[in-house]
PDB file of C-alpha atoms in Angstrom:
ATOM      1  CA  UNK A   1      -1.757  38.605   0.503  1.00  0.00           C
ATOM      2  CA  UNK A   2      -2.432  34.769   0.648  1.00  0.00           C
ATOM      3  CA  UNK A   3      -3.915  33.638  -2.454  1.00  0.00           C
ATOM      4  CA  UNK A   4      -7.483  31.994  -2.754  1.00  0.00           C
ATOM      5  CA  UNK A   5      -7.080  28.598  -4.248  1.00  0.00           C
ATOM      6  CA  UNK A   6     -10.514  27.268  -3.444  1.00  0.00           C
ATOM      7  CA  UNK A   7     -11.830  27.441  -6.957  1.00  0.00           C
ATOM      8  CA  UNK A   8      -8.792  25.615  -8.441  1.00  0.00           C
ATOM      9  CA  UNK A   9      -9.066  23.054  -5.693  1.00  0.00           C
ATOM     10  CA  UNK A  10     -12.705  22.499  -6.476  1.00  0.00           C
ATOM     11  CA  UNK A  11     -12.071  22.083 -10.118  1.00  0.00           C
ATOM     12  CA  UNK A  12      -9.104  19.617  -9.519  1.00  0.00           C
ATOM     13  CA  UNK A  13     -11.164  17.421  -7.140  1.00  0.00           C
ATOM     14  CA  UNK A  14     -14.216  17.273  -9.418  1.00  0.00           C
ATOM     15  CA  UNK A  15     -11.853  16.292 -12.237  1.00  0.00           C
ATOM     16  CA  UNK A  16     -10.325  13.460 -10.080  1.00  0.00           C
ATOM     17  CA  UNK A  17     -13.756  12.312  -8.981  1.00  0.00           C
ATOM     18  CA  UNK A  18     -14.798  12.007 -12.655  1.00  0.00           C
ATOM     19  CA  UNK A  19     -11.635   9.768 -13.303  1.00  0.00           C
ATOM     20  CA  UNK A  20     -12.528   7.822 -10.225  1.00  0.00           C
ATOM     21  CA  UNK A  21     -16.064   7.118 -11.533  1.00  0.00           C
ATOM     22  CA  UNK A  22     -14.612   6.024 -14.971  1.00  0.00           C
ATOM     23  CA  UNK A  23     -12.346   3.487 -13.153  1.00  0.00           C
ATOM     24  CA  UNK A  24     -15.226   2.145 -11.206  1.00  0.00           C
ATOM     25  CA  UNK A  25     -17.348   1.654 -14.318  1.00  0.00           C
ATOM     26  CA  UNK A  26     -14.506  -0.139 -16.207  1.00  0.00           C
ATOM     27  CA  UNK A  27     -15.408  -3.680 -17.360  1.00  0.00           C
ATOM     28  CA  UNK A  28     -12.741  -5.967 -18.828  1.00  0.00           C
ATOM     29  CA  UNK A  29     -13.962  -9.494 -18.319  1.00  0.00           C
ATOM     30  CA  UNK A  30     -11.675 -11.541 -16.242  1.00  0.00           C
ATOM     31  CA  UNK A  31      -9.195  -8.732 -15.947  1.00  0.00           C
ATOM     32  CA  UNK A  32     -11.576  -6.190 -14.510  1.00  0.00           C
ATOM     33  CA  UNK A  33     -10.218  -6.248 -10.991  1.00  0.00           C
ATOM     34  CA  UNK A  34      -6.665  -6.206 -12.119  1.00  0.00           C
ATOM     35  CA  UNK A  35      -7.203  -3.250 -14.422  1.00  0.00           C
ATOM     36  CA  UNK A  36      -9.105  -1.364 -11.812  1.00  0.00           C
ATOM     37  CA  UNK A  37      -6.215  -1.923  -9.155  1.00  0.00           C
ATOM     38  CA  UNK A  38      -3.616  -0.657 -11.695  1.00  0.00           C
ATOM     39  CA  UNK A  39      -5.474   2.511 -12.278  1.00  0.00           C
ATOM     40  CA  UNK A  40      -6.324   3.039  -8.504  1.00  0.00           C
ATOM     41  CA  UNK A  41      -2.766   2.731  -7.800  1.00  0.00           C
ATOM     42  CA  UNK A  42      -1.554   5.207 -10.545  1.00  0.00           C
ATOM     43  CA  UNK A  43      -4.290   7.536  -9.128  1.00  0.00           C
ATOM     44  CA  UNK A  44      -2.601   7.452  -5.787  1.00  0.00           C
ATOM     45  CA  UNK A  45       0.824   7.977  -7.523  1.00  0.00           C
ATOM     46  CA  UNK A  46      -0.614  11.054  -9.365  1.00  0.00           C
ATOM     47  CA  UNK A  47      -2.144  12.518  -6.192  1.00  0.00           C
ATOM     48  CA  UNK A  48       0.979  12.076  -4.122  1.00  0.00           C
ATOM     49  CA  UNK A  49       2.880  14.334  -6.545  1.00  0.00           C
ATOM     50  CA  UNK A  50       0.688  17.254  -5.496  1.00  0.00           C
ATOM     51  CA  UNK A  51       1.831  17.220  -1.944  1.00  0.00           C
ATOM     52  CA  UNK A  52       5.445  16.173  -2.388  1.00  0.00           C
ATOM     53  CA  UNK A  53       8.845  17.677  -3.062  1.00  0.00           C
ATOM     54  CA  UNK A  54       9.793  16.901  -6.710  1.00  0.00           C
ATOM     55  CA  UNK A  55      13.050  15.438  -5.663  1.00  0.00           C
ATOM     56  CA  UNK A  56      11.482  12.914  -3.169  1.00  0.00           C
ATOM     57  CA  UNK A  57      11.843   9.264  -4.181  1.00  0.00           C
ATOM     58  CA  UNK A  58       9.014   7.323  -5.408  1.00  0.00           C
ATOM     59  CA  UNK A  59       8.858   4.886  -2.453  1.00  0.00           C
ATOM     60  CA  UNK A  60       9.124   7.757   0.193  1.00  0.00           C
ATOM     61  CA  UNK A  61       6.679   9.862  -1.667  1.00  0.00           C
ATOM     62  CA  UNK A  62       4.124   6.862  -1.840  1.00  0.00           C
ATOM     63  CA  UNK A  63       4.477   5.898   1.756  1.00  0.00           C
ATOM     64  CA  UNK A  64       4.160   9.508   3.012  1.00  0.00           C
ATOM     65  CA  UNK A  65       1.018  10.007   1.061  1.00  0.00           C
ATOM     66  CA  UNK A  66      -0.574   6.809   2.240  1.00  0.00           C
ATOM     67  CA  UNK A  67       0.284   7.574   5.988  1.00  0.00           C
ATOM     68  CA  UNK A  68      -0.980  11.057   5.786  1.00  0.00           C
ATOM     69  CA  UNK A  69      -3.954  11.089   3.559  1.00  0.00           C
ATOM     70  CA  UNK A  70      -5.369   7.602   3.164  1.00  0.00           C
ATOM     71  CA  UNK A  71      -6.822   6.773   6.539  1.00  0.00           C
ATOM     72  CA  UNK A  72      -5.517   3.090   6.691  1.00  0.00           C
ATOM     73  CA  UNK A  73      -5.455   2.121  10.381  1.00  0.00           C
ATOM     74  CA  UNK A  74      -3.462  -1.145   9.837  1.00  0.00           C
ATOM     75  CA  UNK A  75      -0.705   0.053   7.643  1.00  0.00           C
ATOM     76  CA  UNK A  76       1.847  -0.021  10.497  1.00  0.00           C
ATOM     77  CA  UNK A  77       1.175  -3.612  11.492  1.00  0.00           C
ATOM     78  CA  UNK A  78       3.698  -6.286  10.555  1.00  0.00           C
ATOM     79  CA  UNK A  79       2.546  -9.061   8.304  1.00  0.00           C
ATOM     80  CA  UNK A  80       2.878 -12.058  10.384  1.00  0.00           C
ATOM     81  CA  UNK A  81       3.423 -14.542   7.462  1.00  0.00           C
ATOM     82  CA  UNK A  82       6.292 -12.395   6.055  1.00  0.00           C
ATOM     83  CA  UNK A  83       7.841 -12.084   9.554  1.00  0.00           C
ATOM     84  CA  UNK A  84       7.709 -15.797   9.960  1.00  0.00           C
ATOM     85  CA  UNK A  85       9.328 -16.304   6.549  1.00  0.00           C
ATOM     86  CA  UNK A  86      12.234 -14.012   7.760  1.00  0.00           C
ATOM     87  CA  UNK A  87      12.487 -15.996  10.908  1.00  0.00           C
ATOM     88  CA  UNK A  88      12.701 -19.345   9.040  1.00  0.00           C
ATOM     89  CA  UNK A  89      15.715 -17.952   7.409  1.00  0.00           C
ATOM     90  CA  UNK A  90      17.155 -16.130  10.326  1.00  0.00           C
ATOM     91  CA  UNK A  91      17.989 -19.013  12.608  1.00  0.00           C
ATOM     92  CA  UNK A  92      20.230 -17.202  15.047  1.00  0.00           C
ATOM     93  CA  UNK A  93      19.356 -17.920  18.678  1.00  0.00           C
ATOM     94  CA  UNK A  94      19.008 -14.068  19.076  1.00  0.00           C
ATOM     95  CA  UNK A  95      15.494 -14.481  17.300  1.00  0.00           C
ATOM     96  CA  UNK A  96      14.334 -17.305  19.573  1.00  0.00           C
ATOM     97  CA  UNK A  97      11.949 -15.140  21.640  1.00  0.00           C
ATOM     98  CA  UNK A  98      10.560 -13.375  18.617  1.00  0.00           C
ATOM     99  CA  UNK A  99      10.217 -16.780  16.854  1.00  0.00           C
ATOM    100  CA  UNK A 100       8.248 -18.203  19.679  1.00  0.00           C
ATOM    101  CA  UNK A 101       5.946 -15.270  19.771  1.00  0.00           C
ATOM    102  CA  UNK A 102       5.335 -15.270  16.053  1.00  0.00           C
ATOM    103  CA  UNK A 103       4.493 -18.899  15.940  1.00  0.00           C
ATOM    104  CA  UNK A 104       2.116 -18.614  18.855  1.00  0.00           C
ATOM    105  CA  UNK A 105       0.417 -15.843  17.235  1.00  0.00           C
ATOM    106  CA  UNK A 106      -0.285 -17.584  13.934  1.00  0.00           C
ATOM    107  CA  UNK A 107      -1.327 -20.720  15.650  1.00  0.00           C
ATOM    108  CA  UNK A 108      -4.238 -18.777  17.266  1.00  0.00           C
ATOM    109  CA  UNK A 109      -5.558 -18.127  13.782  1.00  0.00           C
ATOM    110  CA  UNK A 110      -6.642 -21.780  13.492  1.00  0.00           C
ATOM    111  CA  UNK A 111      -7.315 -22.916   9.955  1.00  0.00           C
ATOM    112  CA  UNK A 112      -9.797 -21.865   7.319  1.00  0.00           C
ATOM    113  CA  UNK A 113     -11.725 -18.794   6.704  1.00  0.00           C
ATOM    114  CA  UNK A 114     -10.427 -15.195   6.556  1.00  0.00           C
ATOM    115  CA  UNK A 115      -8.313 -13.208   8.957  1.00  0.00           C
ATOM    116  CA  UNK A 116      -8.213  -9.399   9.057  1.00  0.00           C
ATOM    117  CA  UNK A 117      -4.991  -7.454   9.329  1.00  0.00           C
ATOM    118  CA  UNK A 118      -6.048  -6.380  12.771  1.00  0.00           C
ATOM    119  CA  UNK A 119      -4.676  -9.783  13.861  1.00  0.00           C
ATOM    120  CA  UNK A 120      -1.266  -8.861  12.817  1.00  0.00           C
ATOM    121  CA  UNK A 121       1.008  -7.298  15.608  1.00  0.00           C
ATOM    122  CA  UNK A 122       1.956  -3.670  15.722  1.00  0.00           C
ATOM    123  CA  UNK A 123       5.346  -2.653  14.496  1.00  0.00           C
ATOM    124  CA  UNK A 124       6.094  -1.285  18.031  1.00  0.00           C
ATOM    125  CA  UNK A 125       5.445  -4.781  19.452  1.00  0.00           C
ATOM    126  CA  UNK A 126       7.817  -6.601  17.020  1.00  0.00           C
ATOM    127  CA  UNK A 127      10.403  -3.696  17.511  1.00  0.00           C
ATOM    128  CA  UNK A 128      10.554  -4.475  21.249  1.00  0.00           C
ATOM    129  CA  UNK A 129      11.285  -8.209  20.573  1.00  0.00           C
ATOM    130  CA  UNK A 130      13.809  -7.715  17.652  1.00  0.00           C
ATOM    131  CA  UNK A 131      17.353  -8.366  18.655  1.00  0.00           C
ATOM    132  CA  UNK A 132      19.130  -4.956  18.844  1.00  0.00           C
ATOM    133  CA  UNK A 133      22.300  -6.102  16.988  1.00  0.00           C
ATOM    134  CA  UNK A 134      20.363  -7.476  14.128  1.00  0.00           C
ATOM    135  CA  UNK A 135      19.002  -4.517  11.976  1.00  0.00           C
ATOM    136  CA  UNK A 136      19.036  -6.419   8.734  1.00  0.00           C
ATOM    137  CA  UNK A 137      18.836 -10.247   8.997  1.00  0.00           C
ATOM    138  CA  UNK A 138      18.458 -10.737   5.229  1.00  0.00           C
ATOM    139  CA  UNK A 139      20.742  -8.386   3.443  1.00  0.00           C
ATOM    140  CA  UNK A 140      18.842  -5.017   2.760  1.00  0.00           C
ATOM    141  CA  UNK A 141      15.676  -6.352   4.354  1.00  0.00           C
ATOM    142  CA  UNK A 142      14.616  -4.308   7.511  1.00  0.00           C
ATOM    143  CA  UNK A 143      11.905  -4.769   9.977  1.00  0.00           C
ATOM    144  CA  UNK A 144       9.742  -1.910   8.400  1.00  0.00           C
ATOM    145  CA  UNK A 145      10.071  -3.813   5.012  1.00  0.00           C
ATOM    146  CA  UNK A 146       7.335  -6.185   6.682  1.00  0.00           C
ATOM    147  CA  UNK A 147       4.756  -3.545   7.437  1.00  0.00           C
ATOM    148  CA  UNK A 148       1.594  -3.450   5.268  1.00  0.00           C
ATOM    149  CA  UNK A 149       2.474   0.000   4.148  1.00  0.00           C
ATOM    150  CA  UNK A 150       5.663  -1.251   2.515  1.00  0.00           C
ATOM    151  CA  UNK A 151       4.000  -4.309   1.298  1.00  0.00           C
ATOM    152  CA  UNK A 152       1.375  -1.994  -0.358  1.00  0.00           C
ATOM    153  CA  UNK A 153       4.306  -0.382  -2.273  1.00  0.00           C
ATOM    154  CA  UNK A 154       5.567  -3.713  -3.447  1.00  0.00           C
ATOM    155  CA  UNK A 155       2.005  -4.540  -4.545  1.00  0.00           C
ATOM    156  CA  UNK A 156       1.806  -1.308  -6.349  1.00  0.00           C
ATOM    157  CA  UNK A 157       5.018  -2.021  -8.255  1.00  0.00           C
ATOM    158  CA  UNK A 158       3.929  -5.373  -9.363  1.00  0.00           C
ATOM    159  CA  UNK A 159       0.771  -3.730 -10.696  1.00  0.00           C
ATOM    160  CA  UNK A 160       2.380  -0.709 -12.447  1.00  0.00           C
ATOM    161  CA  UNK A 161       5.525  -2.393 -13.807  1.00  0.00           C
ATOM    162  CA  UNK A 162       4.305  -5.855 -14.511  1.00  0.00           C
ATOM    163  CA  UNK A 163       0.648  -5.909 -14.760  1.00  0.00           C
ATOM    164  CA  UNK A 164       0.361  -8.631 -12.159  1.00  0.00           C
ATOM    165  CA  UNK A 165      -0.788  -9.173  -8.599  1.00  0.00           C
ATOM    166  CA  UNK A 166       1.650 -10.713  -6.019  1.00  0.00           C
ATOM    167  CA  UNK A 167       0.568 -13.794  -4.222  1.00  0.00           C
ATOM    168  CA  UNK A 168      -1.118 -17.167  -5.124  1.00  0.00           C
ATOM    169  CA  UNK A 169      -4.822 -16.489  -4.145  1.00  0.00           C
ATOM    170  CA  UNK A 170      -7.796 -15.326  -6.096  1.00  0.00           C
ATOM    171  CA  UNK A 171      -9.929 -12.441  -4.810  1.00  0.00           C
ATOM    172  CA  UNK A 172     -12.925 -14.252  -3.711  1.00  0.00           C
ATOM    173  CA  UNK A 173     -14.004 -12.563  -0.421  1.00  0.00           C
ATOM    174  CA  UNK A 174     -16.488  -9.744  -0.806  1.00  0.00           C
ATOM    175  CA  UNK A 175     -14.571  -7.476   1.644  1.00  0.00           C
ATOM    176  CA  UNK A 176     -13.301  -3.933   1.344  1.00  0.00           C
ATOM    177  CA  UNK A 177     -10.280  -4.363   3.765  1.00  0.00           C
ATOM    178  CA  UNK A 178      -7.256  -6.501   3.175  1.00  0.00           C
ATOM    179  CA  UNK A 179      -7.238 -10.004   4.680  1.00  0.00           C
ATOM    180  CA  UNK A 180      -5.444 -13.375   4.969  1.00  0.00           C
ATOM    181  CA  UNK A 181      -7.008 -16.467   3.334  1.00  0.00           C
ATOM    182  CA  UNK A 182      -6.153 -20.062   4.339  1.00  0.00           C
ATOM    183  CA  UNK A 183      -5.323 -22.565   1.666  1.00  0.00           C
ATOM    184  CA  UNK A 184      -3.648 -26.020   1.409  1.00  0.00           C
ATOM    185  CA  UNK A 185      -0.856 -26.403  -0.999  1.00  0.00           C
ATOM    186  CA  UNK A 186      -0.283 -29.539  -3.339  1.00  0.00           C
ATOM    187  CA  UNK A 187       1.357 -31.562  -0.584  1.00  0.00           C
ATOM    188  CA  UNK A 188      -1.200 -30.789   2.003  1.00  0.00           C
ATOM    189  CA  UNK A 189       0.616 -28.156   4.023  1.00  0.00           C
ATOM    190  CA  UNK A 190      -1.705 -25.262   5.191  1.00  0.00           C
ATOM    191  CA  UNK A 191      -0.613 -21.633   4.359  1.00  0.00           C
ATOM    192  CA  UNK A 192      -1.948 -18.207   4.611  1.00  0.00           C
ATOM    193  CA  UNK A 193      -2.103 -15.927   1.715  1.00  0.00           C
ATOM    194  CA  UNK A 194      -2.363 -12.172   1.996  1.00  0.00           C
ATOM    195  CA  UNK A 195      -4.711 -10.329  -0.346  1.00  0.00           C
ATOM    196  CA  UNK A 196      -5.515  -6.567  -0.931  1.00  0.00           C
ATOM    197  CA  UNK A 197      -8.855  -6.430  -2.623  1.00  0.00           C
ATOM    198  CA  UNK A 198     -10.005  -4.146  -5.389  1.00  0.00           C
ATOM    199  CA  UNK A 199     -12.298  -2.142  -3.069  1.00  0.00           C
ATOM    200  CA  UNK A 200      -9.620  -1.492  -0.642  1.00  0.00           C
ATOM    201  CA  UNK A 201      -7.449   0.224  -3.286  1.00  0.00           C
ATOM    202  CA  UNK A 202     -10.591   2.254  -4.157  1.00  0.00           C
ATOM    203  CA  UNK A 203     -11.064   3.217  -0.488  1.00  0.00           C
ATOM    204  CA  UNK A 204      -7.496   4.619  -0.457  1.00  0.00           C
ATOM    205  CA  UNK A 205      -8.324   6.861  -3.302  1.00  0.00           C
ATOM    206  CA  UNK A 206     -11.670   7.978  -1.812  1.00  0.00           C
ATOM    207  CA  UNK A 207     -10.068   8.814   1.561  1.00  0.00           C
ATOM    208  CA  UNK A 208      -7.411  10.768  -0.238  1.00  0.00           C
ATOM    209  CA  UNK A 209      -9.767  12.802  -2.298  1.00  0.00           C
ATOM    210  CA  UNK A 210     -11.686  13.562   1.020  1.00  0.00           C
ATOM    211  CA  UNK A 211      -8.613  14.645   2.806  1.00  0.00           C
ATOM    212  CA  UNK A 212      -6.790  16.597   0.135  1.00  0.00           C
ATOM    213  CA  UNK A 213      -9.209  19.480  -0.309  1.00  0.00           C
ATOM    214  CA  UNK A 214      -8.964  20.859   3.204  1.00  0.00           C
ATOM    215  CA  UNK A 215      -5.152  20.332   2.964  1.00  0.00           C
ATOM    216  CA  UNK A 216      -4.737  22.152  -0.232  1.00  0.00           C
ATOM    217  CA  UNK A 217      -6.812  25.044   1.063  1.00  0.00           C
ATOM    218  CA  UNK A 218      -5.237  25.325   4.383  1.00  0.00           C
ATOM    219  CA  UNK A 219      -1.662  25.354   2.912  1.00  0.00           C
ATOM    220  CA  UNK A 220      -2.651  27.547  -0.021  1.00  0.00           C
ATOM    221  CA  UNK A 221      -1.686  24.768  -2.646  1.00  0.00           C
ATOM    222  CA  UNK A 222      -3.110  24.981  -6.134  1.00  0.00           C
ATOM    223  CA  UNK A 223      -3.058  21.438  -7.528  1.00  0.00           C
ATOM    224  CA  UNK A 224      -3.886  22.561 -10.939  1.00  0.00           C
ATOM    225  CA  UNK A 225      -0.657  24.324 -11.156  1.00  0.00           C
ATOM    226  CA  UNK A 226       1.208  21.222 -10.135  1.00  0.00           C
ATOM    227  CA  UNK A 227      -0.462  19.117 -12.703  1.00  0.00           C
ATOM    228  CA  UNK A 228      -0.724  21.310 -15.758  1.00  0.00           C
ATOM    229  CA  UNK A 229       0.335  20.035 -19.125  1.00  0.00           C
ATOM    230  CA  UNK A 230       3.653  21.174 -20.543  1.00  0.00           C
ATOM    231  CA  UNK A 231       5.043  21.334 -24.071  1.00  0.00           C
ATOM    232  CA  UNK A 232       8.290  19.610 -23.157  1.00  0.00           C
ATOM    233  CA  UNK A 233       8.033  15.966 -21.992  1.00  0.00           C
ATOM    234  CA  UNK A 234      11.514  16.016 -20.436  1.00  0.00           C
ATOM    235  CA  UNK A 235      11.174  17.345 -17.013  1.00  0.00           C
ATOM    236  CA  UNK A 236      14.498  19.222 -16.878  1.00  0.00           C
ATOM    237  CA  UNK A 237      13.260  21.267 -19.956  1.00  0.00           C
ATOM    238  CA  UNK A 238      10.054  22.287 -18.245  1.00  0.00           C
ATOM    239  CA  UNK A 239       9.497  25.541 -16.466  1.00  0.00           C
TER     240      UNK A 239
END
């Protein structure tokens, strides 16, 4: 007989909601947003382990979880500023058509203000323009490395492993979605900086908690069993 996991699912999600509330109420002066992002990111990591094969790699598990549970509509768009940086280094003539497209797109952004990720091109759009004989123009860097899903994982690594945020701009825009902010550098050149705000990280956790309950129950998954404490800290000694 299929087991009833609804009670365990409810207890687990109530516990995770309490953790989320604690993160939301955290105050640490000038480091409040940084610390909250770190904790939201580790929450995503922890939740992802309840729906993944134990042998699945960290990156694959994280990306799969965000794709399936976090309701992020622009995750498969290609960051235009990162694409252009690649094209500045990949000067082969095979990239000429893509280079022309990318420059025309970013010129349409103008200067100043904030630009949402919906202005970035879709991965499928860039794939159709990408030279077929150039899978990796910069060593191990592939086209999907430039998607926002992968950039979020890069961001997560900076937060979790180095307690820092990538990029060179401050979070000043009161917006729950990621965005680009225009800025002039020290020699007067105009650049765009990508920023994933604190409320965006929180929204990923909220979406995940909303979506996990029905998934656990439908697939008879008991998350409490997957997250229970064990006497032995070394994973190979557990069980």
